[in-house]
Amino acid sequence: MKTDITVSISQELLQTIFEGARRLYPKETILLLRGEKKKNSIKISELVVPPLATHGLGFANIPLHMLPMDFSILGTVHSHPSGNLTPSTTDLNHIFGSILMIVGFPFADERNIAAYNRDGKMLTLQITKP
Ligand SMILES: [Zn+2]
């Protein structure tokens, strides 16, 4: 079941995420998502590299307590080299912010991305074109 919340991200930011994920493949990449949250919509406007060099450690190894207490950080995006877009139990137990975004191999188009809320429910994703 989907919630009525829509997450929007530009095609350009999505490509940036995909490029980072491809570069680190088969390791995982993780980025923080910054943007604006309204009642029924979440708009991602910027990607932030986590303050620590966490690349390749896997999502569970990110020290979430070290992340900035910044309310413009809406959540995280990380890659699944397996291509599976379903959040793992570990992912769901380590949600930071209000959304969990997952990109999956081959990191090519909008079929390779999904967004979830804190309860693991899939959110509607809108890819905005310039
Ligand atoms: Zn994961």
CSV table of C-alpha atoms and ligand atoms in Angstrom, one decimal:
chain,number,residue,atom,x,y,z
A,1,MET,CA,0.0,0.0,0.0
A,2,LYS,CA,1.3,3.4,-0.9
A,3,THR,CA,1.0,6.5,1.2
A,4,ASP,CA,-0.2,9.8,-0.2
A,5,ILE,CA,3.1,11.5,0.2
A,6,THR,CA,5.0,12.4,-3.0
A,7,VAL,CA,8.7,12.7,-3.1
A,8,SER,CA,10.1,14.7,-6.0
A,9,ILE,CA,13.6,14.7,-7.2
A,10,SER,CA,15.1,16.2,-10.4
A,11,GLN,CA,16.4,14.0,-13.2
A,12,GLU,CA,19.7,15.8,-12.7
A,13,LEU,CA,20.1,14.9,-9.0
A,14,LEU,CA,19.0,11.4,-9.8
A,15,GLN,CA,21.7,11.1,-12.4
A,16,THR,CA,24.3,12.4,-9.9
A,17,ILE,CA,23.2,9.6,-7.4
A,18,PHE,CA,23.4,7.0,-10.1
A,19,GLU,CA,26.8,8.1,-11.2
A,20,GLY,CA,28.1,7.9,-7.6
A,21,ALA,CA,26.6,4.5,-7.2
A,22,ARG,CA,28.1,3.2,-10.4
A,23,ARG,CA,31.5,4.6,-9.5
A,24,LEU,CA,31.5,2.8,-6.1
A,25,TYR,CA,29.9,-0.4,-7.4
A,26,PRO,CA,30.1,-3.2,-6.1
A,27,LYS,CA,30.4,-1.2,-2.9
A,28,GLU,CA,27.5,0.8,-1.5
A,29,THR,CA,27.2,4.5,-1.7
A,30,ILE,CA,25.3,6.7,0.7
A,31,LEU,CA,24.4,10.4,0.5
A,32,LEU,CA,22.2,12.6,2.7
A,33,LEU,CA,19.2,14.2,1.1
A,34,ARG,CA,18.5,17.9,1.8
A,35,GLY,CA,15.3,19.7,0.8
A,36,GLU,CA,11.9,20.9,1.8
A,37,LYS,CA,9.1,19.0,3.5
A,38,LYS,CA,5.5,20.1,3.3
A,39,LYS,CA,2.4,18.3,4.4
A,40,ASN,CA,2.0,15.8,1.5
A,41,SER,CA,5.2,16.4,-0.4
A,42,ILE,CA,8.9,16.2,0.0
A,43,LYS,CA,11.1,17.9,-2.5
A,44,ILE,CA,14.8,16.9,-2.6
A,45,SER,CA,16.9,19.9,-3.7
A,46,GLU,CA,20.4,18.9,-2.7
A,47,LEU,CA,22.7,16.0,-2.0
A,48,VAL,CA,25.1,16.1,0.9
A,49,VAL,CA,28.1,13.8,1.3
A,50,PRO,CA,28.1,12.4,4.9
A,51,PRO,CA,30.8,14.1,7.1
A,52,LEU,CA,32.7,10.9,7.5
A,53,ALA,CA,34.4,8.7,4.8
A,54,THR,CA,31.7,6.0,5.0
A,55,HIS,CA,31.8,4.9,1.4
A,56,GLY,CA,31.9,1.2,0.9
A,57,LEU,CA,31.2,0.3,4.5
A,58,GLY,CA,27.6,-0.7,4.0
A,59,PHE,CA,24.6,1.1,5.2
A,60,ALA,CA,24.6,-0.4,8.7
A,61,ASN,CA,28.1,0.9,9.4
A,62,ILE,CA,27.3,4.5,9.1
A,63,PRO,CA,27.5,6.2,12.5
A,64,LEU,CA,24.2,7.9,12.5
A,65,HIS,CA,24.9,9.8,15.7
A,66,MET,CA,27.8,11.5,13.8
A,67,LEU,CA,25.5,13.0,11.2
A,68,PRO,CA,24.6,16.7,11.5
A,69,MET,CA,21.5,17.7,13.5
A,70,ASP,CA,20.2,19.6,10.5
A,71,PHE,CA,16.5,19.7,10.0
A,72,SER,CA,16.9,20.4,6.3
A,73,ILE,CA,18.3,16.8,6.0
A,74,LEU,CA,15.3,14.8,5.0
A,75,GLY,CA,16.8,11.4,4.9
A,76,THR,CA,19.3,9.3,3.1
A,77,VAL,CA,19.8,7.6,-0.2
A,78,HIS,CA,22.0,4.5,-0.5
A,79,SER,CA,22.7,2.0,-3.2
A,80,HIS,CA,22.0,-1.7,-3.4
A,81,PRO,CA,24.5,-3.4,-5.7
A,82,SER,CA,22.2,-6.4,-5.8
A,83,GLY,CA,19.6,-4.4,-7.7
A,84,ASN,CA,16.9,-5.2,-5.1
A,85,LEU,CA,15.0,-2.0,-4.2
A,86,THR,CA,13.4,-3.5,-1.0
A,87,PRO,CA,14.8,-2.1,2.2
A,88,SER,CA,16.6,-4.6,4.4
A,89,THR,CA,15.7,-5.1,8.0
A,90,THR,CA,19.0,-3.3,8.8
A,91,ASP,CA,17.9,-0.4,6.6
A,92,LEU,CA,14.6,-0.1,8.4
A,93,ASN,CA,16.3,-0.2,11.8
A,94,HIS,CA,18.7,2.6,10.8
A,95,ILE,CA,16.4,5.2,9.2
A,96,PHE,CA,17.7,8.7,9.6
A,97,GLY,CA,15.2,11.5,8.9
A,98,SER,CA,11.9,10.9,7.3
A,99,ILE,CA,12.7,9.2,4.1
A,100,LEU,CA,14.8,6.2,3.0
A,101,MET,CA,15.7,6.2,-0.7
A,102,ILE,CA,17.3,3.2,-2.4
A,103,VAL,CA,18.9,3.0,-5.8
A,104,GLY,CA,19.6,-0.4,-7.3
A,105,PHE,CA,22.0,-1.8,-9.9
A,106,PRO,CA,22.3,-1.0,-12.9
A,107,PHE,CA,21.5,2.6,-11.8
A,108,ALA,CA,20.1,3.4,-15.2
A,109,ASP,CA,16.6,4.9,-15.0
A,110,GLU,CA,13.6,5.5,-12.7
A,111,ARG,CA,13.0,1.8,-12.4
A,112,ASN,CA,16.1,1.7,-10.3
A,113,ILE,CA,15.0,3.9,-7.5
A,114,ALA,CA,12.4,3.7,-4.7
A,115,ALA,CA,11.6,5.8,-1.7
A,116,TYR,CA,10.1,4.7,1.7
A,117,ASN,CA,8.9,6.4,4.8
A,118,ARG,CA,10.0,5.5,8.3
A,119,ASP,CA,7.6,2.6,8.4
A,120,GLY,CA,9.0,1.1,5.3
A,121,LYS,CA,5.9,2.1,3.2
A,122,MET,CA,6.7,3.0,-0.4
A,123,LEU,CA,6.2,6.6,-1.3
A,124,THR,CA,5.2,7.9,-4.7
A,125,LEU,CA,8.3,9.2,-6.5
A,126,GLN,CA,8.2,12.0,-9.0
A,127,ILE,CA,11.2,12.6,-11.2
A,128,THR,CA,11.1,16.2,-12.4
A,129,LYS,CA,12.6,17.0,-15.8
A,130,PRO,CA,14.2,20.4,-16.4
B,1,ZN,ZN,20.1,-1.1,2.1
